[in-house]
Amino acid sequence: MTEPFSPHSVHDGGCGSCGPRPAGSSTPVLLPLPRPRRAGTDAGDSRDGLPALPAGADAVLTAVHADADALPAVPRRDDGPQLESNTQLIDLGDGAWCLNHALRQQQVFGGTLLRDAVEDLRAGRTPLAPDLVARLVAEGFVVDASGAPETFHRRLMAQEDSKKETEPSFTLLRILLTDVCNLSCQYCKVIPNVLAPQAEPTDADRLTETIAFFFAHSDPARPKIIHITGGEPTLFFHQVQHVVTTAERLARPGENFWFVIGTNAVLIRERHAAFLAEHDVKCIVSMDGPAEIHDQLRRNHGGHGSWRMVDAGVRQLQRAGAEVSLSMVLGQHNLDRAEEIIAWFLDTYQPTGLGVNFMKPPTPDQQDYAQLIDPDRYADRMYAIHQAFRDRGLFLELVHRKLQPFVERRYRFHDCGAAGGTNLNVDAKGNVGPCKSFLVMDKLALRTLDIDAYRDTVVTRWRKRSPIYYQHCDGCAARGMCGNGCAYDALVHSGDEMAIDVRSCHYTQRFNQLFVRDLFDQVRPAGPVPATWWHVPSGEERRRLLGAVAARPRTLSYSIGHQTLD
């Protein structure tokens, strides 16, 4: 990003303060936010707008089909074609319909002809639209009398089943360098969960061993990130330097990796910035908005706001030539001003990318933390921001990780590399594991750098966190782009990390609705939808949803720990 951004020059007519979009404008309208509601105030609701879990919900949220062989067969029709499993007919209103294949990530749009054809297939009748049916067969929506409707589902399950014997190939090494931080952010979910905090950073020899282990069990050519974080890693900058110089020394010929540091930037001085820039360490700085927003929740231990010092650190990094991205946490304190804040970020700092993170409960016993937001409100706001800025190439990591598989028609098995067996974390004690949140709680924490122990402890268990297995996901239109969110959130909300992440489930379903509607708007005919019209979106039409946004290795326009499609 090199040119300045202004909220009104970017999307005039599109934000809540600018009024509705002019007729005929191609600029997206930002969706209005639902009325805010407090947890538990609406009947049947609890925990930031989520439906209350009924008695026995744990069993529902954890029930899985054990493997491909255990997937129940769908009754076959032996006298004609029928729909594959995991297909849904979605009413778009005004005579428009979408046939959605949740596993193939494919859509067909049409008028009442499409609706009638689908209803005929469901009723066991042969539709009076042979050209349409032939295309549905070609696109994988329909099987003929010789095919089993669940074959594609079973094939994907078998693909994931086979991974239990696969050697892990790491793409992320996250170094939780310290348990200590110079700030006391109210929503931090790292520091409050550390069971036995220690004052010293990760031992230098342990860092060297872990970096060597990471390279030894990864593909030299595959994009990889070494992410230095904490606590606040710049408290022990000599260890940051050790990580960087050690990895540079141990890297194999052609090693495709880069460094990222996550920092609050408060302690960044000229010498720090110079080292980071010289070694091309990408810098992700936490900032929730301008001072009046940021300082509400991101304060130092004396209770004073940190924005002024963070701003100074960002500018120091940029003067030195370091690549900088900003990471904000979206909560009640900034949700309603999100587009305004992001436009201000872009205008003020021109960051490479933005992390706009969904706030999680800081600890497992804070399910009703006051700053949490409704999942649907989050998805609406995030996708509206993406639409407003996509032609400028703004990389919003969480939107991209959902939208990329939708656009490319690729099944997303896991939402996080921890479940996919590609993430390695090491903490200040020297323990290693797949997930930083679990590691700081001493869960799934291994002392021995043993790839067999890692595979047996992690891959063979957490690979089952994919929606391809869960009975709860049967019939869900968003099944193919979901990945089942976060094991930490699942633990918080249901007491079992192997359960469905219910908050991710909700906002992913909403994202799917928004993506389907956006794709329909890209391909629909002008005026009312003709009854006989139908259309299968092309690859180019699908790519319009991404605009100029792309994941770019060796930059901060890339997912850290969630780039599971590589």
mmCIF file with all atom_site columns, N, CA, C and O in Angstrom, residues 24-42:
data_model
loop_
_atom_site.group_PDB
_atom_site.id
_atom_site.type_symbol
_atom_site.label_atom_id
_atom_site.label_alt_id
_atom_site.label_comp_id
_atom_site.label_asym_id
_atom_site.label_entity_id
_atom_site.label_seq_id
_atom_site.pdbx_PDB_ins_code
_atom_site.Cartn_x
_atom_site.Cartn_y
_atom_site.Cartn_z
_atom_site.occupancy
_atom_site.B_iso_or_equiv
_atom_site.pdbx_formal_charge
_atom_site.auth_seq_id
_atom_site.auth_comp_id
_atom_site.auth_asym_id
_atom_site.auth_atom_id
_atom_site.pdbx_PDB_model_num
ATOM 1  N N  . GLY A 1 24 ? -27.013 2.188   -9.364  1.00 0.00 ? 24 GLY A N  1
ATOM 2  C CA . GLY A 1 24 ? -26.088 1.871   -10.443 1.00 0.00 ? 24 GLY A CA 1
ATOM 3  C C  . GLY A 1 24 ? -24.641 1.844   -10.042 1.00 0.00 ? 24 GLY A C  1
ATOM 4  O O  . GLY A 1 24 ? -23.769 1.489   -10.827 1.00 0.00 ? 24 GLY A O  1
ATOM 5  N N  . SER A 1 25 ? -24.322 2.244   -8.789  1.00 0.00 ? 25 SER A N  1
ATOM 6  C CA . SER A 1 25 ? -22.929 2.234   -8.346  1.00 0.00 ? 25 SER A CA 1
ATOM 7  C C  . SER A 1 25 ? -22.448 0.818   -8.157  1.00 0.00 ? 25 SER A C  1
ATOM 8  O O  . SER A 1 25 ? -23.194 -0.050  -7.731  1.00 0.00 ? 25 SER A O  1
ATOM 9  N N  . SER A 1 26 ? -21.159 0.570   -8.470  1.00 0.00 ? 26 SER A N  1
ATOM 10 C CA . SER A 1 26 ? -20.588 -0.756  -8.259  1.00 0.00 ? 26 SER A CA 1
ATOM 11 C C  . SER A 1 26 ? -19.940 -0.884  -6.895  1.00 0.00 ? 26 SER A C  1
ATOM 12 O O  . SER A 1 26 ? -19.452 -1.941  -6.534  1.00 0.00 ? 26 SER A O  1
ATOM 13 N N  . THR A 1 27 ? -19.912 0.197   -6.114  1.00 0.00 ? 27 THR A N  1
ATOM 14 C CA . THR A 1 27 ? -19.329 0.149   -4.783  1.00 0.00 ? 27 THR A CA 1
ATOM 15 C C  . THR A 1 27 ? -20.259 -0.612  -3.846  1.00 0.00 ? 27 THR A C  1
ATOM 16 O O  . THR A 1 27 ? -21.462 -0.366  -3.822  1.00 0.00 ? 27 THR A O  1
ATOM 17 N N  . PRO A 1 28 ? -19.740 -1.580  -3.066  1.00 0.00 ? 28 PRO A N  1
ATOM 18 C CA . PRO A 1 28 ? -20.617 -2.376  -2.217  1.00 0.00 ? 28 PRO A CA 1
ATOM 19 C C  . PRO A 1 28 ? -21.224 -1.557  -1.094  1.00 0.00 ? 28 PRO A C  1
ATOM 20 O O  . PRO A 1 28 ? -20.616 -0.615  -0.589  1.00 0.00 ? 28 PRO A O  1
ATOM 21 N N  . VAL A 1 29 ? -22.433 -1.930  -0.721  1.00 0.00 ? 29 VAL A N  1
ATOM 22 C CA . VAL A 1 29 ? -23.081 -1.315  0.430   1.00 0.00 ? 29 VAL A CA 1
ATOM 23 C C  . VAL A 1 29 ? -22.631 -2.055  1.681   1.00 0.00 ? 29 VAL A C  1
ATOM 24 O O  . VAL A 1 29 ? -22.646 -3.274  1.732   1.00 0.00 ? 29 VAL A O  1
ATOM 25 N N  . LEU A 1 30 ? -22.201 -1.333  2.689   1.00 0.00 ? 30 LEU A N  1
ATOM 26 C CA . LEU A 1 30 ? -21.855 -1.961  3.955   1.00 0.00 ? 30 LEU A CA 1
ATOM 27 C C  . LEU A 1 30 ? -23.142 -2.370  4.649   1.00 0.00 ? 30 LEU A C  1
ATOM 28 O O  . LEU A 1 30 ? -24.065 -1.581  4.815   1.00 0.00 ? 30 LEU A O  1
ATOM 29 N N  . LEU A 1 31 ? -23.219 -3.623  5.053   1.00 0.00 ? 31 LEU A N  1
ATOM 30 C CA . LEU A 1 31 ? -24.445 -4.144  5.629   1.00 0.00 ? 31 LEU A CA 1
ATOM 31 C C  . LEU A 1 31 ? -24.732 -3.456  6.957   1.00 0.00 ? 31 LEU A C  1
ATOM 32 O O  . LEU A 1 31 ? -23.828 -3.238  7.766   1.00 0.00 ? 31 LEU A O  1
ATOM 33 N N  . PRO A 1 32 ? -25.975 -3.114  7.222   1.00 0.00 ? 32 PRO A N  1
ATOM 34 C CA . PRO A 1 32 ? -26.301 -2.524  8.525   1.00 0.00 ? 32 PRO A CA 1
ATOM 35 C C  . PRO A 1 32 ? -26.095 -3.550  9.624   1.00 0.00 ? 32 PRO A C  1
ATOM 36 O O  . PRO A 1 32 ? -26.359 -4.738  9.443   1.00 0.00 ? 32 PRO A O  1
ATOM 37 N N  . LEU A 1 33 ? -25.623 -3.086  10.760  1.00 0.00 ? 33 LEU A N  1
ATOM 38 C CA . LEU A 1 33 ? -25.414 -3.994  11.882  1.00 0.00 ? 33 LEU A CA 1
ATOM 39 C C  . LEU A 1 33 ? -26.728 -4.231  12.610  1.00 0.00 ? 33 LEU A C  1
ATOM 40 O O  . LEU A 1 33 ? -27.526 -3.312  12.792  1.00 0.00 ? 33 LEU A O  1
ATOM 41 N N  . PRO A 1 34 ? -26.976 -5.470  13.043  1.00 0.00 ? 34 PRO A N  1
ATOM 42 C CA . PRO A 1 34 ? -28.150 -5.708  13.887  1.00 0.00 ? 34 PRO A CA 1
ATOM 43 C C  . PRO A 1 34 ? -28.040 -4.936  15.192  1.00 0.00 ? 34 PRO A C  1
ATOM 44 O O  . PRO A 1 34 ? -26.958 -4.528  15.597  1.00 0.00 ? 34 PRO A O  1
ATOM 45 N N  . ARG A 1 35 ? -29.148 -4.751  15.842  1.00 0.00 ? 35 ARG A N  1
ATOM 46 C CA . ARG A 1 35 ? -29.150 -4.057  17.131  1.00 0.00 ? 35 ARG A CA 1
ATOM 47 C C  . ARG A 1 35 ? -28.303 -4.836  18.134  1.00 0.00 ? 35 ARG A C  1
ATOM 48 O O  . ARG A 1 35 ? -28.481 -6.045  18.305  1.00 0.00 ? 35 ARG A O  1
ATOM 49 N N  . PRO A 1 36 ? -27.356 -4.175  18.782  1.00 0.00 ? 36 PRO A N  1
ATOM 50 C CA . PRO A 1 36 ? -26.541 -4.885  19.780  1.00 0.00 ? 36 PRO A CA 1
ATOM 51 C C  . PRO A 1 36 ? -27.418 -5.480  20.871  1.00 0.00 ? 36 PRO A C  1
ATOM 52 O O  . PRO A 1 36 ? -28.442 -4.909  21.255  1.00 0.00 ? 36 PRO A O  1
ATOM 53 N N  . ARG A 1 37 ? -27.023 -6.635  21.367  1.00 0.00 ? 37 ARG A N  1
ATOM 54 C CA . ARG A 1 37 ? -27.777 -7.251  22.453  1.00 0.00 ? 37 ARG A CA 1
ATOM 55 C C  . ARG A 1 37 ? -26.795 -7.830  23.462  1.00 0.00 ? 37 ARG A C  1
ATOM 56 O O  . ARG A 1 37 ? -25.715 -8.279  23.110  1.00 0.00 ? 37 ARG A O  1
ATOM 57 N N  . ARG A 1 38 ? -27.194 -7.818  24.696  1.00 0.00 ? 38 ARG A N  1
ATOM 58 C CA . ARG A 1 38 ? -26.331 -8.366  25.736  1.00 0.00 ? 38 ARG A CA 1
ATOM 59 C C  . ARG A 1 38 ? -26.539 -9.875  25.817  1.00 0.00 ? 38 ARG A C  1
ATOM 60 O O  . ARG A 1 38 ? -27.610 -10.389 25.529  1.00 0.00 ? 38 ARG A O  1
ATOM 61 N N  . ALA A 1 39 ? -25.474 -10.558 26.211  1.00 0.00 ? 39 ALA A N  1
ATOM 62 C CA . ALA A 1 39 ? -25.557 -12.005 26.317  1.00 0.00 ? 39 ALA A CA 1
ATOM 63 C C  . ALA A 1 39 ? -26.679 -12.403 27.262  1.00 0.00 ? 39 ALA A C  1
ATOM 64 O O  . ALA A 1 39 ? -26.801 -11.897 28.366  1.00 0.00 ? 39 ALA A O  1
ATOM 65 N N  . GLY A 1 40 ? -27.525 -13.327 26.781  1.00 0.00 ? 40 GLY A N  1
ATOM 66 C CA . GLY A 1 40 ? -28.557 -13.886 27.631  1.00 0.00 ? 40 GLY A CA 1
ATOM 67 C C  . GLY A 1 40 ? -29.821 -13.059 27.726  1.00 0.00 ? 40 GLY A C  1
ATOM 68 O O  . GLY A 1 40 ? -30.748 -13.449 28.430  1.00 0.00 ? 40 GLY A O  1
ATOM 69 N N  . THR A 1 41 ? -29.918 -11.928 27.015  1.00 0.00 ? 41 THR A N  1
ATOM 70 C CA . THR A 1 41 ? -31.101 -11.080 27.157  1.00 0.00 ? 41 THR A CA 1
ATOM 71 C C  . THR A 1 41 ? -32.226 -11.521 26.241  1.00 0.00 ? 41 THR A C  1
ATOM 72 O O  . THR A 1 41 ? -33.383 -11.237 26.516  1.00 0.00 ? 41 THR A O  1
ATOM 73 N N  . ASP A 1 42 ? -31.920 -12.188 25.135  1.00 0.00 ? 42 ASP A N  1
ATOM 74 C CA . ASP A 1 42 ? -32.957 -12.686 24.248  1.00 0.00 ? 42 ASP A CA 1
ATOM 75 C C  . ASP A 1 42 ? -33.277 -14.125 24.617  1.00 0.00 ? 42 ASP A C  1
ATOM 76 O O  . ASP A 1 42 ? -32.403 -14.903 25.001  1.00 0.00 ? 42 ASP A O  1
#
